[in-house]
Structures are given as structure tokens and as C-alpha cells.
Amino acid sequence: MKMSKLFVQTLREFPSDAEVISHKMLVRAGYIRKLTSGVYNYLPLMWRVLKKIENIVREEMDAAGAQELLMPFVQPKELWEESGRWEVYGKELMRLRDRHNREMCLGPTHEEIITSIARDGLKSYKQLPVNLYQIQSKFRDEVRPRFGLLRGREFIMKDAYSFDMTQEGLEKEYANMAQAYTKIFKRCGLNTKMVQSDSGAIGGSVSHEFMVITDTDAGENDVFYCDSCDYSANSNHAVSKLPEVNEGVKLTGDWQTAQIVDTPNTHSIEELCDFLKIPATLIVKTLVYIIDKKPVLALIRGDKQVEETKLMNAFGGNDIRIATAGEIEEMMGVNGFDAAKGFIGPQGLKEYNGYEITVIADETVRDMKNFVIGVNQKDKHGIGYNWDLDVKLPETVTDIRLVEAGELCPQCGKPLKVTRGIEVGNIFQLGTKYSKPMNAVYLDQNGKTQPYIMGCYGIGISRTAAAAVEAHYDEHGIKWPLAIAPYHAIVIPVSTKDEEQMRVANDIYTTLKKHGAEVVIDDRDERAGVKFKDADLIGFPYQIIVGKSIADGNVEFKIRETDEKTAMKPEEAAEVVITAINNL
Ligand code: ATP
Ligand code: MG
């Protein structure tokens, strides 16, 4: 490919609306152009990268025994009603109507469609197990499309679905997919961590995510991990050893009997601690949430935070938000935010807006004694309270706590660390979550109908490309891993007017092409500086610069990953590239 013909427009500056590296780089280097919020054109360079990732994914999925198919992008409402998700999926599901007023959606994922395909085609145990996958565009009307390809509304995903007869069969396939994923990301030049995670809207019980670990803002997930053992989990799923109950404070006379005391203007845990001169570990904190329109109180030890996904799952909902000041006032039946803020407690609150108020307690409060708690009175708290004597311990006591770094590993007891990660793929054990409601069954050996035991396995193809940039760049541009770079190499004649330089450059270019390398020759009549800048920005892994040193029979060979330059003979330079691509 001649640089003069390559469809690419590099920009002098980073785009002003881009927040993260990969978005900035991919726009500036001419890979993508925004069409509308969260929707991008993949220009020729980008498309080459995406196809390479797709091919790696395809090769490894095929090698793992999965079969590729392609399902429609537009899906009918009826199937989503069968699974029960039409109601619960929420606004991310882009719904539309056709001319006959039939309701449809743009596929955000394909469990319903694949389950209907299986139901029609997999009737006997003799046909199982099966794993089917596709590589296709998805549409999710994300609340906050941002970070370019990392969180788009339209994006490319590989999604696979497995059908088994037994849980053991599913677990075997799950392990098979985990192994394939590890290979895929490694081949893409990415270091990933497989971490335990919440299964979210897709459902099921066991799931893991593959995270590209990054210290940049692009890492939307907190990953807790242990250096001493293999424990690692997304913050929405991470657990730690329960902290010890606070026994550090000697409780004096007054605290031994439950009573309501004045605590004026204590609207926060800190203010309450200061006023009562106690640590936060003696306070049962009450937080108010609205989950699927219903009021939920969460009780947790004063020094800990609630993990909203865990709380939502404990309640069994799909949509969670913290209650507004006005809602809390109404719930408590008091007037003015200052009257409510900081003083709410679980006792005596029954219903709100026609819904019963549910109380869910975190495990950290279960063993607390002589604690402080809100009693729904302005400027007052209960002190010296004990469960069931003074206030009822909620029926649901479970883990709704956000883990913090330094807390102890649930497996080995060593302190946990935290880092940020970009989720590039995930695997779920779905079980019968879709097959049962959709009546997707096969006949077993005894002629009995059984629902398939399913698994599903996703990889964000376009997100993986962006994550690769987050992991491989410097201030001058992208440093693509060789396996997914749009081209392997660029040959740069410093002066196109110099016949000798052009002759050598063309020789190298032809040799490389002959050996299967994907190569660009920068034939533009531009200043050398411009050419070098573009080559670094676009991120060609190998750059062969043909300049004055050709008089000594040498070219400059630059490796973008390290920016290391070496003088060598033209044929040697070509040889290095050819060897590298043969080793891919
Ligand atoms: P996230 O928590 O980041 O929203 P998810 O749990 O919704 O991801 P899945 O539904 O399991 O993701 O989709 C499978 C894969 O598709 C993800 O691992 C991710 O790589 C990719 N993906 C999901 N949402 C997006 C998006 N909005 N833009 C780009 N890629 C995405
Ligand atoms: Mg999502």
C-alpha cells in the first residue's frame, strides 16, 4: 500500500471531546470518526485491526470446537417476552416498530435468538453438546456512551452460547472457553486477568470477566486481587474476610442501656462520631435506595460502604439508585431535609408510595453490640442498642459490602490489593435461565424432555482494539502489538526525490510483500519529520527508514514498541520483519 493512497487523515491535535487515550489516539491517527453519540465509523486502518482481532477469535473458537453462525441484528419482541426480558431490560434496549406496528429491538445480545434456534434444531441428546458463536454488531442505548470504542452504543461483539445436558458438561465447556479466551487475548498481545464477577442482567450464577489491567482512566472496573493466592474479583462481586467486631471501646454505664439521646446536627457519620466521641465501627448506618421503584433500606457498619450491585441482587431487582432527600423525608414523615438527613433508621418504617419498605442488612452489622442507630427523630439517635432487644435484626442479612484494599483475602487471609481494569470479555454459566422459560428442551436417553444447560461467552471485539491502545502507547502515538496492527511495517524513504533511496525503499517494500508482510511505503513528497510523526502516531510496529546512510549500504530499523533504532543492511531489516510475522 502506498501512503499517498492510504485512506487516512491524521490530525495535528487530539480531539477535544475525547477523555481517554484510546479515544484520543484512534481519532487523531485516523482510525475512527464519530457518526453520532456512541456510534463510530471504522475507517480502513481500524477495520484492518478489527478483522485481525476477529480472525484470532475465530481461529481459537473454531479450534475449541465452536461453530460460527450469524443471527439477525433486529429481533422481535415476542422472543423477549418469552424470556421475560422485554420488561426488565430497561432503556439500554433500543426498541422500535415496523410499518405494521410490530415491536422489535436492536440486538444488545442474542440469548433469546440462539435459544429459539436451539429449540428448533437440537431435539435429541445425540446432538449435544453444541457451542455456537457469531461475530456481529450489537446496539445498546448506554446511559453514558463514552471513551470512544470502549463504551459505544453500537459495537462489535463475539458472542457464543453452549448447550449441554448436565452441569458437569457446562462446567467442562466453561473451562474450555476460559482457556480459549486466555489464548485469544495473549495472541492479541494483551495481558489479561480472569476475575470473578457479578452476572448482571444476563443472569446465571457463575461468571468471570477477562480484564486488561490499566492504571488509566479507561479502567471502569475496580479489580480486587491477592498476590499470595489466585483470588481476584470485580468489585461488584469481591468479598473479604469479615472485619472483627469492634471491642476496642470500653462501654461505660450509659451505653449499656438502650436509650435515645440528643445528637444535634449530626447529618453524617463523621459528625456523629465527633459528637459521641466514638469510632464509626459502633454505628449501624442506614442508607435509603430505590430499587425498581421500591424503597429499600440498607444497614451497614458505619465505616463501610454499600456495593450497589450486591444490594440490587440481594433484593432481586434490575435498577438501583440512591433515594433523594425528598423521598427520605416523606418516608420518615418529617419536614425538611435537615430533619431527615442522618437520622433515619429501620425501626417502625413500614411502607412508602404504596410499597412495603424492605430492610437488608450487611453481615458487618450482625454481631454488633451496644451500637448507635438512627431512630427516625430529628437530632436524635439510639445508643446502646442491641439486635432484637431494641431493634429487630432484618430477616435478610447478607453481603452487600464494597470491599476495600487492605481487607483480608477470603481465600488465604492476606491483604487484598486493588487495581483498575477494562473488561474485554466474559463468560457465564447460565444454566436453565433461558431454556426453561422459553421451553427449549431436548429428549434425553429415556425419552424425557429436559431443558438445555446453557453457557454464554462474550468478547468485545471493538473494545479489545481500544484496550490494546490503552495498554500500548506513548506520547507520540500507538504501539500496536504486531498481531493486530493494521500493517506490520512501513518503509520510509526520507527523500522521495533521491533515486537511490527510492530504489532501495521499493526493493524492501517488494521483498516484504512477496513474503506476506503487510507493508506501507511512504511515497509522499513530505518532510521527513511529517512522515516519522505519522508513522509513530499510526503505530506501525516496524519502520524501515531509508535515508543518507544508504551511502554506507545501511537503513535504519526502528521497533515502535521500544523506539529502538538500529542500522542494518536492507535485506537484514526485511528478514527481521519476515521472521517476526512467521512467528505470529
Ligand atoms: P459492561 O459491564 O462493560 O457494560 P457488560 O457486562 O454489559 O459490559 P456483556 O453484556 O457481557 O458486557 O458483553 C460482552 C462483552 O461486550 C463485554 O465483555 C465487553 O467487552 C463488550 N461490551 C459490552 N458493552 C459494550 C459497549 N457499550 N461498548 C463496547 N463493548 C462493549
Ligand atoms: Mg453493559
XYZ file of C-alpha atoms and ligand atoms in Angstrom:
616
model
C 0.000 0.000 0.000
C 1.255 3.436 -0.895
C 0.937 6.007 1.855
C -0.190 8.527 -0.767
C -3.191 6.300 -1.481
C -3.950 5.062 2.016
C -7.282 6.445 3.194
C -6.138 8.110 6.373
C -6.267 11.654 7.683
C -4.155 12.220 10.759
C -4.944 15.255 12.880
C -2.457 17.689 14.393
C -4.221 17.744 17.730
C -6.092 15.339 19.930
C -9.878 15.752 19.650
C -11.179 17.968 22.422
C -14.131 15.749 23.340
C -12.029 12.644 23.998
C -11.272 11.754 27.608
C -9.197 8.619 27.366
C -6.027 7.678 25.493
C -7.502 5.147 23.094
C -10.264 7.522 22.013
C -7.798 10.384 21.532
C -5.304 8.257 19.646
C -7.755 6.440 17.393
C -9.390 9.688 16.277
C -6.156 11.609 15.844
C -4.435 8.787 13.969
C -7.356 8.482 11.553
C -8.798 5.132 12.641
C -12.304 6.167 13.624
C -14.757 9.007 13.075
C -17.795 9.641 15.203
C -21.101 9.477 13.369
C -23.322 10.224 16.347
C -23.124 9.676 20.093
C -21.555 6.268 20.758
C -21.576 5.328 17.076
C -18.370 5.313 15.037
C -17.223 4.766 11.504
C -14.435 2.224 11.406
C -12.123 3.657 8.734
C -9.809 1.371 6.719
C -6.990 1.215 9.296
C -9.456 0.425 12.077
C -11.239 -2.162 10.030
C -7.948 -3.977 9.418
C -7.305 -4.086 13.170
C -10.833 -5.308 13.912
C -10.609 -8.009 11.246
C -7.355 -9.225 12.748
C -8.880 -9.491 16.198
C -11.919 -11.200 14.690
C -9.712 -13.708 12.927
C -7.788 -14.575 16.065
C -11.092 -15.015 17.882
C -12.459 -17.124 15.028
C -9.402 -19.378 14.872
C -9.415 -20.037 18.601
C -13.191 -20.513 18.827
C -13.090 -22.961 15.920
C -10.126 -24.750 17.481
C -12.099 -25.028 20.723
C -14.884 -26.788 18.839
C -17.406 -23.969 18.480
C -19.294 -23.348 15.207
C -19.853 -19.944 13.673
C -23.246 -18.669 12.519
C -24.807 -15.247 12.060
C -28.048 -14.118 13.638
C -30.127 -11.083 12.685
C -29.440 -7.708 14.246
C -33.167 -6.898 14.528
C -35.122 -9.063 16.928
C -38.877 -9.493 17.511
C -40.418 -8.546 20.841
C -42.147 -11.918 21.200
C -38.959 -13.827 21.968
C -38.001 -11.250 24.570
C -41.388 -11.684 26.167
C -40.843 -15.418 26.338
C -37.637 -14.971 28.296
C -39.240 -12.270 30.425
C -36.600 -9.702 29.488
C -38.758 -7.333 27.427
C -39.998 -5.843 30.707
C -36.798 -5.867 32.712
C -34.058 -4.952 30.238
C -34.660 -1.228 30.619
C -33.607 1.656 28.451
C -30.428 0.088 27.093
C -32.699 -1.963 24.856
C -33.332 0.051 21.695
C -36.978 -0.637 20.858
C -38.632 0.184 17.534
C -41.750 -0.548 15.489
C -42.087 -1.632 11.905
C -44.749 -0.372 9.441
C -47.206 -2.949 10.750
C -46.702 -1.568 14.234
C -44.913 -4.712 15.325
C -42.455 -4.144 18.126
C -38.807 -5.059 17.699
C -35.468 -4.299 19.232
C -31.898 -3.915 18.051
C -29.943 -6.848 19.429
C -27.938 -5.904 22.532
C -27.124 -9.619 22.985
C -28.606 -12.786 21.494
C -29.655 -15.276 24.195
C -33.290 -15.256 23.081
C -32.491 -15.806 19.412
C -29.946 -18.558 19.948
C -32.290 -20.319 22.379
C -35.027 -20.277 19.749
C -32.593 -21.670 17.162
C -31.588 -24.469 19.524
C -35.203 -25.221 20.388
C -35.944 -25.740 16.696
C -32.859 -27.730 15.870
C -31.467 -29.541 18.901
C -34.130 -32.087 19.701
C -32.118 -35.084 20.841
C -29.385 -35.766 23.372
C -27.437 -37.249 20.457
C -26.897 -33.721 19.096
C -25.479 -32.327 22.338
C -23.240 -30.695 23.425
C -23.021 -27.790 20.978
C -21.371 -24.373 21.109
C -22.497 -21.757 18.547
C -20.998 -18.316 18.087
C -21.199 -15.229 15.924
C -19.255 -12.015 15.409
C -21.605 -9.130 14.922
C -22.651 -5.587 15.738
C -24.666 -5.021 18.891
C -26.643 -1.993 19.904
C -27.117 -0.845 23.490
C -28.511 2.551 24.266
C -25.933 3.036 27.031
C -26.703 5.790 29.574
C -23.251 7.197 29.166
C -21.658 6.267 25.873
C -18.102 7.465 26.333
C -14.462 6.671 25.859
C -14.825 6.081 22.115
C -14.838 2.397 21.250
C -14.564 1.346 24.890
C -18.197 2.119 25.631
C -20.070 2.728 22.432
C -23.738 2.256 21.677
C -23.043 0.277 18.527
C -20.087 -2.058 18.941
C -18.791 -5.372 17.647
C -19.025 -8.430 19.833
C -18.253 -12.104 19.559
C -20.954 -13.973 21.416
C -21.005 -17.719 21.909
C -23.628 -19.947 23.504
C -23.207 -23.511 24.676
C -25.842 -26.202 25.163
C -25.202 -29.134 27.457
C -27.115 -31.900 29.146
C -25.551 -31.642 32.577
C -23.976 -29.108 34.888
C -20.701 -31.053 34.570
C -20.912 -30.714 30.801
C -21.418 -26.981 31.158
C -18.507 -26.666 33.560
C -16.256 -28.506 31.145
C -17.229 -26.180 28.300
C -16.835 -23.178 30.597
C -13.256 -24.237 31.329
C -12.701 -24.866 27.612
C -13.865 -21.315 26.817
C -11.755 -19.831 29.628
C -8.749 -21.499 28.043
C -9.662 -20.279 24.543
C -10.074 -16.727 25.888
C -6.700 -16.827 27.556
C -5.155 -17.832 24.223
C -7.097 -15.201 22.271
C -6.015 -12.274 24.419
C -2.455 -13.499 24.579
C -2.329 -13.713 20.793
C -3.732 -10.176 20.604
C -0.725 -9.039 22.662
C -2.830 -8.322 25.748
C -2.196 -9.267 29.339
C -5.498 -10.171 30.923
C -6.628 -11.259 34.351
C -9.580 -13.624 34.718
C -11.656 -12.372 37.630
C -14.862 -13.477 39.344
C -17.779 -11.219 38.610
C -21.439 -10.475 39.044
C -23.681 -11.954 36.372
C -25.895 -8.859 35.958
C -28.778 -8.635 33.504
C -27.672 -11.706 31.556
C -28.273 -13.866 34.610
C -26.926 -17.166 35.775
C -24.782 -17.838 38.774
C -21.098 -18.294 37.995
C -19.309 -15.796 35.804
C -15.837 -14.467 35.158
C -14.520 -11.432 33.338
C -11.289 -11.001 31.422
C -9.742 -7.696 32.375
C -6.984 -5.709 30.772
C -5.313 -4.170 33.790
C -4.653 -0.464 33.352
C -3.786 2.488 35.518
C -5.517 4.909 33.131
C -8.987 6.448 33.490
C -10.269 3.977 30.950
C -10.428 1.216 33.550
C -14.067 1.343 34.565
C -13.856 -1.649 36.895
C -12.106 -1.990 40.227
C -10.465 -5.374 40.475
C -9.512 -6.767 43.875
C -6.802 -9.366 43.841
C -4.445 -11.201 46.113
C -0.719 -11.560 45.487
C -0.419 -14.573 47.749
C -3.043 -16.731 46.065
C -5.069 -16.653 42.826
C -8.085 -14.763 44.198
C -9.307 -11.899 42.019
C -12.757 -10.406 41.594
C -14.576 -7.405 40.209
C -15.621 -5.018 42.992
C -19.269 -5.877 42.292
C -18.515 -9.429 43.372
C -15.424 -9.229 45.585
C -15.625 -10.414 49.165
C -13.187 -10.187 52.042
C -12.933 -11.741 55.477
C -15.455 -10.136 57.799
C -13.793 -7.435 59.859
C -13.698 -8.102 63.586
C -16.456 -6.640 65.676
C -15.199 -3.550 67.441
C -14.355 -4.304 71.010
C -11.810 -1.541 71.350
C -14.116 0.828 73.162
C -14.938 0.268 76.776
C -18.610 0.903 77.070
C -19.431 2.876 80.139
C -22.632 2.927 82.140
C -24.954 4.838 79.839
C -24.100 2.792 76.786
C -25.152 -0.426 78.453
C -28.806 0.546 78.470
C -30.578 1.376 75.297
C -31.732 4.956 75.170
C -32.431 7.783 72.786
C -30.038 10.700 73.175
C -29.746 14.149 71.628
C -27.300 14.302 68.732
C -27.914 17.772 67.269
C -26.832 18.469 63.679
C -25.188 15.084 63.167
C -26.018 14.660 59.493
C -23.064 12.469 58.616
C -21.236 9.540 60.155
C -18.232 11.814 60.847
C -20.362 14.367 62.644
C -21.996 11.663 64.703
C -18.615 10.131 65.584
C -17.265 13.529 66.614
C -20.287 14.313 68.706
C -20.468 10.983 70.533
C -16.675 10.524 70.548
C -16.943 7.024 69.191
C -15.460 5.235 66.177
C -17.672 4.615 63.132
C -17.447 0.894 63.851
C -20.031 1.376 66.620
C -22.630 2.863 64.293
C -25.197 0.991 62.240
C -25.550 3.196 59.166
C -28.876 3.258 57.309
C -28.886 4.092 53.576
C -32.000 4.515 51.514
C -32.272 3.166 47.953
C -34.952 2.888 45.364
C -34.755 -0.432 43.530
C -37.210 -0.909 40.666
C -39.327 1.905 42.192
C -39.442 0.165 45.590
C -37.924 1.537 48.808
C -35.059 -0.445 50.318
C -33.089 0.380 53.467
C -29.559 -0.929 53.605
C -27.902 -1.311 57.009
C -24.143 -1.467 57.193
C -21.418 -0.793 59.734
C -20.609 2.936 59.858
C -17.098 2.652 58.411
C -18.119 0.524 55.399
C -19.706 1.293 52.039
C -22.574 -0.452 50.261
C -21.857 -2.166 46.922
C -24.958 -1.320 44.905
C -24.891 -4.315 42.569
C -24.739 -6.675 45.529
C -27.621 -4.860 47.202
C -29.643 -4.945 44.000
C -29.048 -8.683 43.641
C -29.910 -9.301 47.301
C -33.225 -7.566 46.666
C -33.689 -9.193 43.269
C -34.000 -6.017 41.192
C -32.694 -4.555 37.964
C -32.376 -0.867 38.539
C -30.952 0.844 41.606
C -30.487 4.406 42.715
C -29.963 6.199 45.987
C -33.157 7.874 47.264
C -33.488 11.644 47.054
C -33.626 13.838 50.138
C -37.297 14.476 49.450
C -38.093 10.784 49.296
C -36.300 10.152 52.587
C -38.268 12.926 54.267
C -41.522 11.510 53.001
C -40.564 8.033 54.125
C -39.818 9.288 57.634
C -42.789 11.608 57.640
C -40.717 14.603 58.666
C -40.397 18.001 57.159
C -37.222 19.454 55.725
C -34.137 17.648 54.538
C -32.144 18.562 57.620
C -34.736 16.797 59.677
C -34.222 13.562 57.794
C -30.587 13.550 56.780
C -28.586 11.355 59.131
C -31.437 10.321 61.389
C -33.217 7.575 59.501
C -33.304 4.054 60.948
C -35.096 0.793 60.178
C -37.457 0.698 63.106
C -41.091 1.462 62.559
C -40.830 2.282 58.828
C -43.402 0.162 57.052
C -44.330 1.451 53.647
C -43.700 4.185 51.125
C -45.575 5.147 47.961
C -47.709 2.046 48.270
C -44.700 -0.261 48.508
C -43.558 -2.120 51.591
C -40.143 -0.929 52.802
C -37.616 -3.755 52.642
C -34.666 -3.764 55.036
C -31.473 -5.565 54.065
C -28.539 -5.738 56.451
C -24.920 -6.340 55.652
C -23.093 -9.095 57.501
C -20.957 -6.496 59.255
C -23.854 -5.466 61.496
C -24.967 -8.925 62.591
C -22.656 -9.272 65.599
C -22.601 -5.635 66.646
C -23.489 -4.865 70.248
C -24.434 -1.686 72.102
C -24.481 0.199 68.842
C -25.709 3.586 67.690
C -28.531 3.767 65.144
C -30.989 6.287 63.648
C -34.433 6.291 65.237
C -36.316 8.472 62.737
C -36.271 11.519 65.001
C -34.542 14.752 64.111
C -31.355 15.400 66.097
C -31.569 12.126 67.982
C -30.018 8.665 67.847
C -30.458 5.451 69.714
C -27.374 4.388 71.684
C -26.562 1.167 73.445
C -28.948 -0.660 71.126
C -28.850 -4.405 70.636
C -30.486 -6.554 67.989
C -33.868 -7.905 68.834
C -33.883 -6.311 72.299
C -34.135 -2.757 70.975
C -34.409 -3.056 67.219
C -35.218 -6.045 65.050
C -32.409 -7.658 63.079
C -33.685 -7.706 59.473
C -34.613 -11.066 58.006
C -32.134 -10.615 55.193
C -28.566 -10.378 56.451
C -26.149 -10.894 53.606
C -23.043 -9.496 51.939
C -23.768 -6.078 50.422
C -20.424 -4.563 51.296
C -17.928 -2.892 48.989
C -14.534 -4.421 49.637
C -11.638 -2.071 50.309
C -7.972 -2.576 49.574
C -6.162 -3.889 52.615
C -9.068 -6.019 53.778
C -8.219 -9.683 54.012
C -8.409 -12.183 51.158
C -11.352 -14.578 51.593
C -9.173 -17.474 50.420
C -5.861 -17.025 52.173
C -6.252 -14.133 54.605
C -3.537 -11.885 53.155
C -4.357 -8.211 52.430
C -6.197 -7.616 49.139
C -4.950 -5.121 46.576
C -6.972 -3.125 44.102
C -6.310 -2.089 40.515
C -8.400 -0.919 37.599
C -9.385 -2.989 34.617
C -11.109 -2.835 31.245
C -13.467 -5.770 30.742
C -12.732 -7.206 27.298
C -14.575 -10.470 27.657
C -16.690 -12.527 29.964
C -18.049 -15.997 30.434
C -21.265 -17.013 32.216
C -22.799 -20.233 33.392
C -26.414 -19.553 32.547
C -27.900 -22.901 33.485
C -31.570 -23.022 32.504
C -32.244 -19.295 32.818
C -33.348 -19.072 29.176
C -34.116 -22.664 28.250
C -36.740 -23.115 30.998
C -38.933 -20.065 30.377
C -38.562 -20.471 26.614
C -39.326 -24.162 26.844
C -36.173 -25.050 24.947
C -35.810 -28.758 25.536
C -34.326 -31.956 24.092
C -35.228 -35.618 24.556
C -32.817 -37.415 26.868
C -31.797 -41.133 26.710
C -35.023 -42.106 28.434
C -37.220 -40.157 26.056
C -37.887 -37.457 28.671
C -37.786 -33.772 27.788
C -35.069 -31.751 29.523
C -34.116 -28.065 29.269
C -30.618 -27.395 27.944
C -27.986 -26.309 30.433
C -26.548 -23.207 28.806
C -23.466 -21.058 28.977
C -22.671 -17.801 27.204
C -19.352 -16.244 26.340
C -18.724 -12.704 25.045
C -15.755 -10.765 23.735
C -15.926 -7.098 22.870
C -14.041 -7.023 19.566
C -14.055 -3.229 19.182
C -13.418 -2.739 22.910
C -10.459 -5.123 22.723
C -8.908 -2.978 19.986
C -9.292 0.136 22.120
C -7.981 -1.686 25.212
C -4.905 -2.671 23.204
C -4.236 1.030 22.609
C -4.710 1.790 26.317
C -2.055 -0.819 27.033
C 0.346 0.092 24.207
C 1.048 3.756 23.510
C 3.364 6.642 24.251
C 3.027 10.408 23.812
C 3.776 10.070 20.081
C 1.080 7.556 19.283
C 0.031 3.940 19.235
C 2.344 0.953 19.630
C 0.245 -1.852 18.184
C 1.108 -5.411 19.105
C 2.274 -6.990 15.823
C -0.605 -9.491 15.653
C -3.318 -6.830 15.492
C -1.506 -3.904 13.870
C -3.215 -2.653 10.683
C 0.093 -3.130 8.846
C 3.241 -4.867 10.053
C 5.685 -2.354 8.693
C 6.254 0.934 6.920
C 9.144 1.732 4.615
C 10.045 5.423 4.724
C 12.292 6.879 2.031
C 13.470 10.124 3.637
C 13.542 11.936 0.323
C 11.331 10.757 -2.495
C 13.417 12.847 -4.888
C 16.504 10.759 -4.160
C 16.505 7.986 -6.750
C 18.798 5.671 -4.809
C 16.676 5.962 -1.670
C 13.543 5.265 -3.695
C 15.135 2.275 -5.387
C 16.205 0.686 -2.065
C 12.892 1.525 -0.416
C 10.951 -0.057 -3.265
C 13.173 -3.156 -3.123
C 12.476 -3.657 0.584
C 8.779 -2.985 0.024
C 8.576 -5.586 -2.740
C 10.555 -8.178 -0.797
C 8.353 -7.734 2.258
C 5.169 -8.016 0.230
C 6.465 -11.116 -1.513
C 6.918 -12.774 1.874
C 3.418 -11.999 3.029
C 4.143 -8.930 5.118
C 1.518 -6.190 5.206
C 3.502 -3.108 4.406
C 3.099 0.545 3.510
C 5.632 2.645 1.627
C 5.586 6.339 2.438
C 5.901 7.681 -1.080
C 4.584 11.137 -0.170
C 6.627 14.160 -1.062
C 6.561 15.348 2.553
C 9.200 16.481 5.014
C 10.861 13.552 6.780
C 9.596 14.877 10.139
C 5.991 14.648 8.989
C 6.463 11.097 7.795
C 8.125 9.992 11.033
C 5.387 11.607 13.114
C 2.628 9.901 11.146
C 4.394 6.538 11.320
C 4.654 6.798 15.113
C 1.112 8.085 15.540
C -0.427 5.347 13.404
C 1.789 2.892 15.234
C 3.480 0.718 12.607
C 5.328 -1.932 14.675
C 8.352 -1.875 12.323
C 9.672 1.179 10.498
C 12.413 0.918 7.924
C 13.907 4.320 7.215
C 15.882 4.703 4.021
C 17.997 7.867 4.225
C 21.509 9.166 3.732
C 23.174 6.172 5.398
C 22.250 4.230 2.309
C 25.626 5.536 1.064
C 27.164 3.041 3.569
C 24.686 0.409 2.488
C 22.550 0.803 5.622
C 18.960 1.594 6.526
C 17.604 2.482 9.928
C 15.406 -0.144 11.511
C 13.052 1.086 14.193
C 10.949 -1.013 16.550
C 7.966 1.067 17.643
C 7.405 -0.836 20.911
C 10.770 0.316 22.295
C 11.569 3.102 19.807
C 14.957 1.425 19.474
C 16.785 2.195 16.195
C 19.482 0.050 14.617
C 21.476 0.499 11.425
C 21.405 -2.605 9.254
C 21.520 -3.830 5.684
C 18.211 -3.582 3.815
C 17.935 -7.347 3.430
C 18.592 -7.849 7.141
C 15.814 -5.410 8.002
C 13.400 -7.259 5.748
C 14.496 -10.524 7.306
C 13.685 -9.344 10.854
C 10.153 -8.421 9.803
C 9.579 -11.647 7.895
C 10.823 -13.765 10.802
C 8.594 -11.876 13.235
C 5.442 -12.363 11.179
C 6.257 -16.004 10.578
C 6.401 -16.428 14.356
C 2.975 -14.914 14.932
P -20.027 -3.624 30.799
O -20.129 -4.061 32.237
O -18.694 -3.056 30.457
O -21.184 -2.792 30.363
P -21.349 -5.994 30.024
O -21.257 -6.797 31.254
O -22.582 -5.262 29.729
O -20.108 -4.972 29.966
P -21.648 -8.188 28.184
O -23.076 -7.955 28.048
O -21.273 -9.422 28.874
O -20.922 -6.920 28.821
O -20.943 -8.126 26.760
C -19.791 -8.904 26.405
C -18.629 -8.014 26.036
O -19.015 -6.986 25.127
C -18.028 -7.259 27.205
O -17.102 -8.070 27.886
C -17.356 -6.077 26.526
O -16.070 -6.439 26.081
C -18.243 -5.825 25.336
N -19.123 -4.664 25.558
C -20.215 -4.589 26.358
N -20.768 -3.376 26.307
C -20.016 -2.663 25.427
C -20.090 -1.317 24.928
N -21.052 -0.488 25.318
N -19.151 -0.911 24.035
C -18.180 -1.746 23.630
N -18.054 -3.009 24.064
C -18.962 -3.471 24.949
Mg -23.138 -3.232 29.962
